[in-house]
């Protein structure tokens, strides 16, 4: 009961932080996980190997979680492990509050609508949403994930990129020209939670 009470308090505090427009511990943890896998991809492959035997066909039965029906099954998972074991490390990602705000606003926009689009309900694209909040330079990119509420599982989802032929989420994650990132999550009508991750070479909040 004590553990359940502590967990409830943590969830309430995170919800309050999100409502107040502050980055949550979860948001920061996702950026740290992404940074870790960029810097030490071979070490991260070990985490994936630990869950490899949880597949039954296309059904991924992770301990303590609802089974997840994947599109590609073990094939995409093994490809992700091979990628991590062969890719060269890239630089770390730095958490950026401005990018986190942009990501959070977009998550709050698309969540109630039940969409997973990179275009906002007002037709805005990432560059336009960032322009409203500050100044960016270099390359920018955006990833969107669903269902996962554990930072490591969010990142594993990006790496495996099940059902995405070009592995675009993985490409963004390992792009050496992206040095900063911000994360924002919100309830989603169809997928429980949506997590938006905005990346940039550089972004300065405010004009």
N, C-alpha and C. Protein backbone atom coordinates (compact mmCIF):
# COMPACT_ATOMS: atom_id res chain seq x y z
N UNK A 1 0.82 -1.21 0.00
CA UNK A 1 0.00 0.00 0.00
C UNK A 1 0.86 1.26 0.00
N UNK A 2 1.98 1.22 0.78
CA UNK A 2 2.86 2.39 0.83
C UNK A 2 3.44 2.68 -0.55
N UNK A 3 3.87 1.61 -1.26
CA UNK A 3 4.43 1.80 -2.60
C UNK A 3 3.39 2.40 -3.54
N UNK A 4 2.16 1.87 -3.46
CA UNK A 4 1.09 2.37 -4.33
C UNK A 4 0.82 3.84 -4.04
N UNK A 5 0.86 4.22 -2.74
CA UNK A 5 0.61 5.61 -2.38
C UNK A 5 1.70 6.51 -2.90
N UNK A 6 2.97 6.07 -2.79
CA UNK A 6 4.08 6.86 -3.30
C UNK A 6 4.00 7.01 -4.80
N UNK A 7 3.62 5.92 -5.50
CA UNK A 7 3.49 5.98 -6.95
C UNK A 7 2.40 6.96 -7.35
N UNK A 8 1.29 6.95 -6.61
CA UNK A 8 0.19 7.86 -6.91
C UNK A 8 0.64 9.31 -6.73
N UNK A 9 1.38 9.58 -5.66
CA UNK A 9 1.88 10.94 -5.42
C UNK A 9 2.79 11.38 -6.56
N UNK A 10 3.68 10.47 -7.01
CA UNK A 10 4.58 10.80 -8.10
C UNK A 10 3.82 11.12 -9.37
N UNK A 11 2.78 10.33 -9.66
CA UNK A 11 1.98 10.56 -10.86
C UNK A 11 1.24 11.89 -10.78
N UNK A 12 0.71 12.22 -9.58
CA UNK A 12 -0.01 13.48 -9.40
C UNK A 12 0.94 14.66 -9.58
N UNK A 13 2.15 14.57 -9.00
CA UNK A 13 3.13 15.64 -9.13
C UNK A 13 3.53 15.84 -10.57
N UNK A 14 3.71 14.74 -11.31
CA UNK A 14 4.09 14.85 -12.72
C UNK A 14 2.98 15.50 -13.52
N UNK A 15 1.73 15.14 -13.23
CA UNK A 15 0.60 15.74 -13.94
C UNK A 15 0.52 17.23 -13.64
N UNK A 16 0.81 17.63 -12.37
CA UNK A 16 0.78 19.04 -12.02
C UNK A 16 1.88 19.81 -12.73
N UNK A 17 3.07 19.21 -12.82
CA UNK A 17 4.16 19.87 -13.51
C UNK A 17 3.82 20.08 -14.97
N UNK A 18 3.22 19.07 -15.60
CA UNK A 18 2.85 19.18 -17.01
C UNK A 18 1.80 20.27 -17.21
N UNK A 19 0.82 20.30 -16.30
CA UNK A 19 -0.24 21.30 -16.41
C UNK A 19 0.31 22.71 -16.25
N UNK A 20 1.37 22.86 -15.44
CA UNK A 20 1.96 24.16 -15.21
C UNK A 20 2.96 24.54 -16.31
N UNK A 21 3.16 23.67 -17.27
CA UNK A 21 4.07 23.98 -18.35
C UNK A 21 5.51 23.69 -18.03
N UNK A 22 5.75 22.86 -17.02
CA UNK A 22 7.12 22.52 -16.65
C UNK A 22 7.48 21.13 -17.17
N UNK A 23 8.73 20.95 -17.54
CA UNK A 23 9.20 19.63 -17.94
C UNK A 23 9.15 18.69 -16.74
N UNK A 24 8.66 17.50 -16.93
CA UNK A 24 8.56 16.53 -15.84
C UNK A 24 9.83 15.69 -15.75
N UNK A 25 9.92 14.93 -14.68
CA UNK A 25 11.05 14.01 -14.53
C UNK A 25 11.06 12.99 -15.67
N UNK A 26 9.88 12.57 -16.10
CA UNK A 26 9.77 11.64 -17.23
C UNK A 26 10.34 12.26 -18.50
N UNK A 27 9.99 13.50 -18.77
CA UNK A 27 10.48 14.19 -19.97
C UNK A 27 12.01 14.22 -19.99
N UNK A 28 12.59 14.57 -18.86
CA UNK A 28 14.05 14.66 -18.77
C UNK A 28 14.69 13.27 -18.87
N UNK A 29 14.02 12.28 -18.30
CA UNK A 29 14.57 10.92 -18.34
C UNK A 29 14.60 10.36 -19.75
N UNK A 30 13.61 10.70 -20.56
CA UNK A 30 13.60 10.24 -21.96
C UNK A 30 14.79 10.83 -22.71
N UNK A 31 15.07 12.11 -22.50
CA UNK A 31 16.22 12.72 -23.17
C UNK A 31 17.51 12.08 -22.70
N UNK A 32 17.60 11.77 -21.41
CA UNK A 32 18.81 11.13 -20.91
C UNK A 32 18.99 9.74 -21.50
N UNK A 33 17.90 8.98 -21.64
CA UNK A 33 17.97 7.66 -22.25
C UNK A 33 18.42 7.76 -23.71
N UNK A 34 17.90 8.74 -24.43
CA UNK A 34 18.30 8.92 -25.82
C UNK A 34 19.78 9.28 -25.90
N UNK A 35 20.22 10.12 -24.98
CA UNK A 35 21.62 10.50 -24.96
C UNK A 35 22.50 9.29 -24.67
N UNK A 36 22.07 8.47 -23.74
CA UNK A 36 22.84 7.27 -23.37
C UNK A 36 23.02 6.32 -24.55
N UNK A 37 21.95 6.10 -25.30
CA UNK A 37 22.04 5.14 -26.40
C UNK A 37 22.88 5.70 -27.54
N UNK A 38 22.90 7.01 -27.72
CA UNK A 38 23.75 7.63 -28.75
C UNK A 38 25.23 7.47 -28.39
N UNK A 39 25.53 7.63 -27.12
CA UNK A 39 26.93 7.60 -26.68
C UNK A 39 27.44 6.17 -26.52
N UNK A 40 26.56 5.25 -26.05
CA UNK A 40 26.99 3.87 -25.80
C UNK A 40 26.01 2.88 -26.44
N UNK A 41 25.92 2.87 -27.76
CA UNK A 41 24.93 1.99 -28.42
C UNK A 41 25.15 0.50 -28.15
N UNK A 42 26.38 0.07 -28.09
CA UNK A 42 26.64 -1.36 -27.85
C UNK A 42 26.16 -1.79 -26.47
N UNK A 43 26.35 -0.94 -25.48
CA UNK A 43 25.85 -1.24 -24.14
C UNK A 43 24.32 -1.31 -24.13
N UNK A 44 23.70 -0.43 -24.90
CA UNK A 44 22.23 -0.39 -24.94
C UNK A 44 21.66 -1.63 -25.61
N UNK A 45 22.43 -2.22 -26.52
CA UNK A 45 21.96 -3.44 -27.18
C UNK A 45 21.69 -4.54 -26.16
N UNK A 46 22.40 -4.51 -25.04
CA UNK A 46 22.20 -5.53 -24.01
C UNK A 46 20.79 -5.46 -23.42
N UNK A 47 20.25 -4.25 -23.30
CA UNK A 47 18.89 -4.11 -22.79
C UNK A 47 17.89 -4.78 -23.73
N UNK A 48 18.09 -4.59 -25.03
CA UNK A 48 17.19 -5.20 -25.99
C UNK A 48 17.29 -6.72 -25.96
N UNK A 49 18.50 -7.22 -25.81
CA UNK A 49 18.69 -8.68 -25.77
C UNK A 49 17.95 -9.31 -24.59
N UNK A 50 17.84 -8.58 -23.49
CA UNK A 50 17.17 -9.10 -22.32
C UNK A 50 15.68 -9.37 -22.57
N UNK A 51 15.10 -8.65 -23.53
CA UNK A 51 13.68 -8.80 -23.81
C UNK A 51 13.41 -9.56 -25.11
N UNK A 52 14.45 -10.05 -25.73
CA UNK A 52 14.31 -10.71 -27.03
C UNK A 52 13.45 -11.97 -26.95
N UNK A 53 13.61 -12.74 -25.89
CA UNK A 53 12.89 -14.01 -25.77
C UNK A 53 11.43 -13.85 -25.40
N UNK A 54 10.98 -12.60 -25.28
CA UNK A 54 9.58 -12.34 -24.92
C UNK A 54 8.65 -12.36 -26.13
N UNK A 55 9.21 -12.60 -27.33
CA UNK A 55 8.38 -12.63 -28.53
C UNK A 55 7.76 -14.00 -28.74
N UNK A 56 6.49 -13.99 -29.09
CA UNK A 56 5.78 -15.17 -29.57
C UNK A 56 5.15 -14.78 -30.91
N UNK A 57 5.85 -15.07 -31.99
CA UNK A 57 5.41 -14.58 -33.29
C UNK A 57 5.55 -13.06 -33.32
N UNK A 58 4.45 -12.38 -33.59
CA UNK A 58 4.47 -10.91 -33.61
C UNK A 58 4.03 -10.32 -32.27
N UNK A 59 3.74 -11.18 -31.30
CA UNK A 59 3.28 -10.72 -29.99
C UNK A 59 4.48 -10.58 -29.05
N UNK A 60 4.63 -9.39 -28.47
CA UNK A 60 5.74 -9.11 -27.57
C UNK A 60 5.21 -9.11 -26.14
N UNK A 61 5.57 -10.11 -25.37
CA UNK A 61 5.06 -10.31 -24.02
C UNK A 61 6.12 -9.93 -22.99
N UNK A 62 6.26 -8.65 -22.74
CA UNK A 62 7.22 -8.19 -21.74
C UNK A 62 6.68 -8.44 -20.34
N UNK A 63 7.53 -8.82 -19.41
CA UNK A 63 7.07 -9.10 -18.04
C UNK A 63 6.36 -7.90 -17.41
N UNK A 64 5.20 -8.17 -16.82
CA UNK A 64 4.47 -7.13 -16.13
C UNK A 64 3.76 -6.13 -17.02
N UNK A 65 3.71 -6.40 -18.33
CA UNK A 65 3.08 -5.47 -19.26
C UNK A 65 2.03 -6.18 -20.11
N UNK A 66 1.11 -5.41 -20.61
CA UNK A 66 0.11 -5.95 -21.53
C UNK A 66 0.82 -6.36 -22.82
N UNK A 67 0.57 -7.56 -23.34
CA UNK A 67 1.23 -7.98 -24.60
C UNK A 67 0.98 -6.97 -25.71
N UNK A 68 2.01 -6.74 -26.49
CA UNK A 68 1.95 -5.76 -27.58
C UNK A 68 2.04 -6.47 -28.92
N UNK A 69 1.05 -6.25 -29.78
CA UNK A 69 1.05 -6.84 -31.11
C UNK A 69 1.89 -5.96 -32.04
N UNK A 70 3.00 -6.49 -32.53
CA UNK A 70 3.87 -5.74 -33.44
C UNK A 70 3.54 -6.10 -34.89
N UNK A 71 4.09 -5.34 -35.81
CA UNK A 71 3.88 -5.63 -37.22
C UNK A 71 4.93 -6.60 -37.76
N UNK A 72 6.18 -6.42 -37.33
CA UNK A 72 7.28 -7.20 -37.90
C UNK A 72 7.81 -8.28 -36.97
N UNK A 73 7.42 -8.25 -35.73
CA UNK A 73 7.89 -9.26 -34.80
C UNK A 73 9.39 -9.19 -34.55
N UNK A 74 9.99 -10.36 -34.41
CA UNK A 74 11.39 -10.46 -34.03
C UNK A 74 12.34 -9.91 -35.10
N UNK A 75 11.91 -9.89 -36.35
CA UNK A 75 12.79 -9.43 -37.43
C UNK A 75 13.24 -7.99 -37.20
N UNK A 76 12.31 -7.11 -36.89
CA UNK A 76 12.67 -5.71 -36.64
C UNK A 76 13.49 -5.57 -35.38
N UNK A 77 13.19 -6.38 -34.40
CA UNK A 77 13.91 -6.33 -33.12
C UNK A 77 15.37 -6.74 -33.30
N UNK A 78 15.58 -7.84 -34.02
CA UNK A 78 16.95 -8.30 -34.27
C UNK A 78 17.72 -7.31 -35.12
N UNK A 79 17.02 -6.68 -36.06
CA UNK A 79 17.68 -5.66 -36.88
C UNK A 79 18.14 -4.50 -36.01
N UNK A 80 17.31 -4.11 -35.04
CA UNK A 80 17.67 -3.03 -34.13
C UNK A 80 18.89 -3.39 -33.29
N UNK A 81 18.95 -4.63 -32.81
CA UNK A 81 20.11 -5.07 -32.03
C UNK A 81 21.36 -5.02 -32.89
N UNK A 82 21.26 -5.52 -34.12
CA UNK A 82 22.41 -5.50 -35.03
C UNK A 82 22.86 -4.07 -35.31
N UNK A 83 21.91 -3.17 -35.46
CA UNK A 83 22.24 -1.76 -35.68
C UNK A 83 23.03 -1.20 -34.50
N UNK A 84 22.55 -1.44 -33.29
CA UNK A 84 23.21 -0.91 -32.10
C UNK A 84 24.62 -1.48 -31.93
N UNK A 85 24.80 -2.69 -32.34
CA UNK A 85 26.10 -3.34 -32.17
C UNK A 85 27.11 -2.91 -33.24
N UNK A 86 26.63 -2.27 -34.30
CA UNK A 86 27.53 -1.89 -35.39
C UNK A 86 27.68 -0.38 -35.57
N UNK A 87 26.73 0.41 -35.10
CA UNK A 87 26.76 1.85 -35.35
C UNK A 87 27.84 2.51 -34.50
N UNK A 88 28.44 3.55 -35.05
CA UNK A 88 29.42 4.33 -34.30
C UNK A 88 28.70 5.28 -33.35
N UNK A 89 29.25 5.49 -32.16
CA UNK A 89 28.62 6.43 -31.22
C UNK A 89 28.56 7.84 -31.79
N UNK A 90 27.54 8.57 -31.40
CA UNK A 90 27.44 10.00 -31.75
C UNK A 90 27.38 10.78 -30.44
N UNK A 91 27.44 12.08 -30.54
CA UNK A 91 27.49 12.92 -29.34
C UNK A 91 26.22 12.86 -28.52
N UNK A 92 26.30 13.27 -27.27
CA UNK A 92 25.12 13.26 -26.39
C UNK A 92 24.09 14.29 -26.79
N UNK A 93 22.89 14.13 -26.27
CA UNK A 93 21.82 15.11 -26.46
C UNK A 93 21.69 15.94 -25.18
N UNK A 94 21.50 17.24 -25.34
CA UNK A 94 21.27 18.12 -24.19
C UNK A 94 19.78 18.45 -24.10
N UNK A 95 19.25 18.39 -22.89
CA UNK A 95 17.84 18.75 -22.69
C UNK A 95 17.66 20.24 -22.92
N UNK A 96 16.59 20.60 -23.64
CA UNK A 96 16.30 21.99 -23.95
C UNK A 96 14.86 22.29 -23.55
N UNK A 97 14.69 23.25 -22.62
CA UNK A 97 13.35 23.57 -22.10
C UNK A 97 12.42 24.10 -23.19
N UNK A 98 12.97 24.88 -24.13
CA UNK A 98 12.13 25.42 -25.20
C UNK A 98 11.60 24.33 -26.11
N UNK A 99 12.46 23.38 -26.46
CA UNK A 99 12.01 22.26 -27.28
C UNK A 99 11.01 21.40 -26.51
N UNK A 100 11.20 21.28 -25.20
CA UNK A 100 10.25 20.52 -24.39
C UNK A 100 8.88 21.20 -24.39
N UNK A 101 8.88 22.52 -24.32
CA UNK A 101 7.59 23.24 -24.35
C UNK A 101 6.89 23.03 -25.68
N UNK A 102 7.64 23.12 -26.78
CA UNK A 102 7.05 22.90 -28.10
C UNK A 102 6.49 21.48 -28.21
N UNK A 103 7.25 20.51 -27.71
CA UNK A 103 6.80 19.12 -27.77
C UNK A 103 5.55 18.92 -26.93
N UNK A 104 5.52 19.49 -25.75
CA UNK A 104 4.37 19.34 -24.85
C UNK A 104 3.11 19.96 -25.46
N UNK A 105 3.26 21.14 -26.03
CA UNK A 105 2.10 21.80 -26.65
C UNK A 105 1.54 20.98 -27.80
N UNK A 106 2.44 20.38 -28.58
CA UNK A 106 1.96 19.56 -29.70
C UNK A 106 1.28 18.29 -29.19
N UNK A 107 1.84 17.68 -28.16
CA UNK A 107 1.21 16.48 -27.58
C UNK A 107 -0.18 16.81 -27.05
N UNK A 108 -0.30 17.95 -26.39
CA UNK A 108 -1.60 18.36 -25.86
C UNK A 108 -2.59 18.71 -26.97
N UNK A 109 -2.07 19.07 -28.12
CA UNK A 109 -2.92 19.40 -29.26
C UNK A 109 -3.45 18.15 -29.95
N UNK A 110 -2.56 17.19 -30.21
CA UNK A 110 -2.98 16.02 -30.99
C UNK A 110 -3.60 14.91 -30.13
N UNK A 111 -3.27 14.89 -28.85
CA UNK A 111 -3.79 13.82 -27.99
C UNK A 111 -5.30 13.71 -27.97
N UNK A 112 -6.03 14.79 -27.66
CA UNK A 112 -7.49 14.71 -27.61
C UNK A 112 -8.12 14.40 -28.96
N UNK A 113 -7.43 14.73 -30.05
CA UNK A 113 -7.96 14.49 -31.39
C UNK A 113 -7.76 13.05 -31.83
N UNK A 114 -6.85 12.35 -31.16
CA UNK A 114 -6.58 10.96 -31.53
C UNK A 114 -5.68 10.82 -32.74
N UNK A 115 -4.94 11.88 -33.09
CA UNK A 115 -4.06 11.80 -34.25
C UNK A 115 -2.62 11.58 -33.80
N UNK A 116 -1.77 11.26 -34.76
CA UNK A 116 -0.34 11.11 -34.51
C UNK A 116 0.45 11.87 -35.58
N UNK A 117 -0.11 12.99 -35.99
CA UNK A 117 0.46 13.75 -37.08
C UNK A 117 1.51 14.75 -36.59
N UNK A 118 2.44 15.07 -37.48
CA UNK A 118 3.42 16.10 -37.18
C UNK A 118 2.89 17.49 -37.51
N UNK A 119 1.69 17.54 -38.08
CA UNK A 119 1.03 18.81 -38.39
C UNK A 119 -0.01 19.07 -37.30
N UNK A 120 0.03 20.27 -36.72
CA UNK A 120 -0.90 20.62 -35.66
C UNK A 120 -2.32 20.80 -36.16
N UNK A 121 -3.26 20.91 -35.22
CA UNK A 121 -4.67 21.08 -35.59
C UNK A 121 -4.90 22.39 -36.34
N UNK A 122 -3.98 23.36 -36.19
CA UNK A 122 -4.08 24.63 -36.91
C UNK A 122 -3.28 24.62 -38.21
N UNK A 123 -2.76 23.45 -38.59
CA UNK A 123 -1.99 23.33 -39.82
C UNK A 123 -0.51 23.63 -39.67
N UNK A 124 -0.08 23.91 -38.45
CA UNK A 124 1.32 24.30 -38.24
C UNK A 124 2.26 23.11 -38.31
N UNK A 125 3.43 23.33 -38.88
CA UNK A 125 4.50 22.33 -38.91
C UNK A 125 5.52 22.67 -37.82
N UNK A 126 6.47 21.76 -37.62
CA UNK A 126 7.42 21.92 -36.54
C UNK A 126 8.14 23.26 -36.61
N UNK A 127 8.61 23.64 -37.77
CA UNK A 127 9.36 24.89 -37.89
C UNK A 127 8.51 26.09 -37.46
N UNK A 128 7.23 26.07 -37.81
CA UNK A 128 6.35 27.17 -37.43
C UNK A 128 6.09 27.18 -35.93
N UNK A 129 5.93 25.99 -35.34
CA UNK A 129 5.69 25.92 -33.90
C UNK A 129 6.91 26.39 -33.11
N UNK A 130 8.09 26.07 -33.60
CA UNK A 130 9.31 26.54 -32.94
C UNK A 130 9.48 28.04 -33.11
N UNK A 131 9.13 28.56 -34.27
CA UNK A 131 9.24 30.01 -34.50
C UNK A 131 8.37 30.81 -33.54
N UNK A 132 7.25 30.23 -33.11
CA UNK A 132 6.36 30.92 -32.18
C UNK A 132 7.01 31.08 -30.80
N UNK A 133 7.91 30.19 -30.48
CA UNK A 133 8.48 30.13 -29.13
C UNK A 133 9.88 30.70 -29.03
N UNK A 134 10.60 30.74 -30.14
CA UNK A 134 11.98 31.19 -30.07
C UNK A 134 12.68 31.14 -31.41
N UNK A 135 13.99 30.92 -31.35
CA UNK A 135 14.81 30.92 -32.55
C UNK A 135 15.59 29.62 -32.64
N UNK A 136 15.51 28.97 -33.80
CA UNK A 136 16.25 27.73 -33.98
C UNK A 136 17.23 27.88 -35.14
N UNK A 137 18.25 27.03 -35.15
CA UNK A 137 19.19 27.05 -36.27
C UNK A 137 19.62 25.62 -36.58
N UNK A 138 20.12 25.44 -37.80
CA UNK A 138 20.55 24.11 -38.21
C UNK A 138 19.38 23.20 -38.51
N UNK A 139 19.54 21.95 -38.19
CA UNK A 139 18.54 20.93 -38.48
C UNK A 139 17.54 20.81 -37.35
N UNK A 140 16.29 20.51 -37.67
CA UNK A 140 15.27 20.20 -36.67
C UNK A 140 14.55 18.93 -37.09
N UNK A 141 13.98 18.21 -36.12
CA UNK A 141 13.26 16.97 -36.41
C UNK A 141 12.31 16.68 -35.27
N UNK A 142 11.39 15.76 -35.52
CA UNK A 142 10.39 15.41 -34.51
C UNK A 142 10.06 13.93 -34.58
N UNK A 143 10.00 13.29 -33.42
CA UNK A 143 9.52 11.92 -33.29
C UNK A 143 8.26 11.91 -32.43
N UNK A 144 7.37 10.97 -32.71
CA UNK A 144 6.15 10.80 -31.92
C UNK A 144 6.00 9.32 -31.58
N UNK A 145 5.81 9.04 -30.31
CA UNK A 145 5.61 7.67 -29.86
C UNK A 145 4.33 7.57 -29.03
N UNK A 146 3.87 6.35 -28.84
CA UNK A 146 2.63 6.13 -28.09
C UNK A 146 2.78 4.97 -27.12
N UNK A 147 1.81 4.85 -26.25
CA UNK A 147 1.61 3.72 -25.33
C UNK A 147 2.58 3.67 -24.16
N UNK A 148 3.85 3.95 -24.38
CA UNK A 148 4.86 3.72 -23.35
C UNK A 148 4.94 4.86 -22.34
N UNK A 149 5.04 4.49 -21.06
CA UNK A 149 5.18 5.47 -19.99
C UNK A 149 6.46 5.25 -19.18
N UNK A 150 7.33 4.40 -19.70
CA UNK A 150 8.64 4.18 -19.11
C UNK A 150 9.68 4.74 -20.07
N UNK A 151 10.58 5.60 -19.62
CA UNK A 151 11.54 6.25 -20.53
C UNK A 151 12.33 5.29 -21.40
N UNK A 152 12.81 4.19 -20.82
CA UNK A 152 13.60 3.25 -21.61
C UNK A 152 12.76 2.59 -22.70
N UNK A 153 11.50 2.28 -22.38
CA UNK A 153 10.65 1.65 -23.38
C UNK A 153 10.30 2.63 -24.50
N UNK A 154 10.19 3.91 -24.17
CA UNK A 154 9.98 4.93 -25.21
C UNK A 154 11.13 4.90 -26.21
N UNK A 155 12.36 4.84 -25.69
CA UNK A 155 13.54 4.87 -26.55
C UNK A 155 13.69 3.56 -27.32
N UNK A 156 13.40 2.44 -26.70
CA UNK A 156 13.44 1.16 -27.42
C UNK A 156 12.46 1.17 -28.58
N UNK A 157 11.28 1.77 -28.36
CA UNK A 157 10.30 1.88 -29.44
C UNK A 157 10.86 2.66 -30.62
N UNK A 158 11.59 3.73 -30.33
CA UNK A 158 12.19 4.54 -31.40
C UNK A 158 13.27 3.77 -32.15
N UNK A 159 14.06 3.00 -31.41
CA UNK A 159 15.16 2.26 -32.03
C UNK A 159 14.65 1.14 -32.92
N UNK A 160 13.70 0.36 -32.40
CA UNK A 160 13.16 -0.77 -33.18
C UNK A 160 12.39 -0.24 -34.38
N UNK A 161 11.58 0.79 -34.16
CA UNK A 161 10.84 1.44 -35.24
C UNK A 161 10.01 0.44 -36.03
N UNK A 162 9.32 -0.42 -35.32
CA UNK A 162 8.49 -1.47 -35.92
C UNK A 162 7.47 -0.88 -36.88
N UNK A 163 7.40 -1.44 -38.08
CA UNK A 163 6.40 -1.03 -39.05
C UNK A 163 6.74 0.23 -39.83
N UNK A 164 7.93 0.79 -39.61
CA UNK A 164 8.35 1.99 -40.32
C UNK A 164 9.49 1.60 -41.26
N UNK A 165 9.22 1.43 -42.54
CA UNK A 165 10.23 0.88 -43.48
C UNK A 165 11.54 1.64 -43.50
N UNK A 166 11.50 2.96 -43.43
CA UNK A 166 12.72 3.75 -43.52
C UNK A 166 13.39 3.96 -42.17
N UNK A 167 12.78 3.46 -41.10
CA UNK A 167 13.31 3.62 -39.74
C UNK A 167 13.61 5.09 -39.45
N UNK A 168 12.65 5.95 -39.77
CA UNK A 168 12.85 7.39 -39.63
C UNK A 168 13.05 7.84 -38.19
N UNK A 169 12.34 7.20 -37.23
CA UNK A 169 12.51 7.58 -35.83
C UNK A 169 13.93 7.27 -35.36
N UNK A 170 14.43 6.11 -35.76
CA UNK A 170 15.79 5.73 -35.40
C UNK A 170 16.81 6.68 -36.03
N UNK A 171 16.55 7.05 -37.27
CA UNK A 171 17.46 7.97 -37.97
C UNK A 171 17.55 9.30 -37.23
N UNK A 172 16.40 9.83 -36.81
CA UNK A 172 16.40 11.09 -36.05
C UNK A 172 17.18 10.94 -34.75
N UNK A 173 16.95 9.84 -34.07
CA UNK A 173 17.59 9.61 -32.78
C UNK A 173 19.12 9.60 -32.89
N UNK A 174 19.64 9.04 -33.97
CA UNK A 174 21.09 8.91 -34.13
C UNK A 174 21.69 9.94 -35.08
N UNK A 175 20.93 10.95 -35.43
CA UNK A 175 21.45 11.98 -36.33
C UNK A 175 22.50 12.83 -35.60
N UNK A 176 23.74 12.83 -36.05
CA UNK A 176 24.81 13.57 -35.35
C UNK A 176 24.67 15.09 -35.45
N UNK A 177 23.79 15.56 -36.33
CA UNK A 177 23.60 17.00 -36.49
C UNK A 177 22.52 17.55 -35.55
N UNK A 178 21.92 16.67 -34.75
CA UNK A 178 20.93 17.09 -33.76
C UNK A 178 21.59 16.99 -32.38
N UNK A 179 21.66 18.10 -31.67
CA UNK A 179 22.40 18.14 -30.41
C UNK A 179 21.54 18.43 -29.19
N UNK A 180 20.31 18.87 -29.41
CA UNK A 180 19.42 19.21 -28.30
C UNK A 180 18.07 18.52 -28.51
N UNK A 181 17.37 18.29 -27.41
CA UNK A 181 16.05 17.64 -27.52
C UNK A 181 15.17 18.05 -26.34
N UNK A 182 13.89 18.01 -26.59
CA UNK A 182 12.90 18.25 -25.53
C UNK A 182 11.75 17.28 -25.71
N UNK A 183 11.14 16.90 -24.63
CA UNK A 183 10.08 15.89 -24.65
C UNK A 183 8.84 16.43 -23.96
N UNK A 184 7.68 16.09 -24.50
CA UNK A 184 6.41 16.43 -23.87
C UNK A 184 5.39 15.33 -24.10
N UNK A 185 4.65 14.98 -23.07
CA UNK A 185 3.65 13.92 -23.18
C UNK A 185 2.27 14.43 -22.78
N UNK A 186 1.25 13.73 -23.26
CA UNK A 186 -0.13 14.10 -22.92
C UNK A 186 -1.01 12.87 -23.11
N UNK A 187 -2.16 12.85 -22.46
CA UNK A 187 -3.11 11.76 -22.70
C UNK A 187 -3.52 11.72 -24.16
N UNK A 188 -3.70 10.50 -24.68
CA UNK A 188 -4.12 10.33 -26.07
C UNK A 188 -5.44 9.59 -26.13
N UNK A 189 -6.32 10.03 -26.99
CA UNK A 189 -7.66 9.47 -27.07
C UNK A 189 -7.66 7.98 -27.34
N UNK A 190 -6.77 7.51 -28.21
CA UNK A 190 -6.79 6.12 -28.64
C UNK A 190 -5.64 5.28 -28.09
N UNK A 191 -4.52 5.91 -27.75
CA UNK A 191 -3.33 5.17 -27.35
C UNK A 191 -2.86 5.47 -25.93
N UNK A 192 -3.77 5.95 -25.10
CA UNK A 192 -3.50 6.21 -23.68
C UNK A 192 -2.57 7.40 -23.47
N UNK A 193 -1.41 7.37 -24.09
CA UNK A 193 -0.46 8.48 -23.94
C UNK A 193 0.29 8.69 -25.24
N UNK A 194 0.60 9.93 -25.55
CA UNK A 194 1.43 10.26 -26.71
C UNK A 194 2.63 11.04 -26.22
N UNK A 195 3.80 10.68 -26.72
CA UNK A 195 5.04 11.36 -26.35
C UNK A 195 5.65 11.98 -27.60
N UNK A 196 5.81 13.29 -27.56
CA UNK A 196 6.41 14.03 -28.68
C UNK A 196 7.84 14.41 -28.29
N UNK A 197 8.76 14.21 -29.22
CA UNK A 197 10.16 14.54 -28.99
C UNK A 197 10.60 15.49 -30.11
N UNK A 198 11.00 16.68 -29.73
CA UNK A 198 11.49 17.66 -30.69
C UNK A 198 13.01 17.79 -30.56
N UNK A 199 13.69 17.80 -31.70
CA UNK A 199 15.16 17.87 -31.75
C UNK A 199 15.57 19.12 -32.53
N UNK A 200 16.75 19.61 -32.22
CA UNK A 200 17.33 20.72 -32.99
C UNK A 200 18.84 20.73 -32.84
N UNK A 201 19.48 21.32 -33.84
CA UNK A 201 20.90 21.60 -33.69
C UNK A 201 21.07 22.61 -32.56
N UNK A 202 20.19 23.63 -32.55
CA UNK A 202 20.18 24.60 -31.49
C UNK A 202 18.85 25.31 -31.42
N UNK A 203 18.40 25.67 -30.21
CA UNK A 203 17.14 26.40 -30.06
C UNK A 203 17.24 27.29 -28.83
N UNK A 204 16.83 28.56 -28.99
CA UNK A 204 16.84 29.52 -27.90
C UNK A 204 15.41 30.00 -27.67
N UNK A 205 14.91 29.80 -26.47
CA UNK A 205 13.54 30.19 -26.12
C UNK A 205 13.43 31.69 -26.03
N UNK A 206 12.34 32.26 -26.60
CA UNK A 206 12.12 33.69 -26.54
C UNK A 206 12.72 34.39 -27.76
N UNK A 207 12.28 35.59 -27.99
CA UNK A 207 12.76 36.34 -29.16
C UNK A 207 13.55 37.57 -28.70
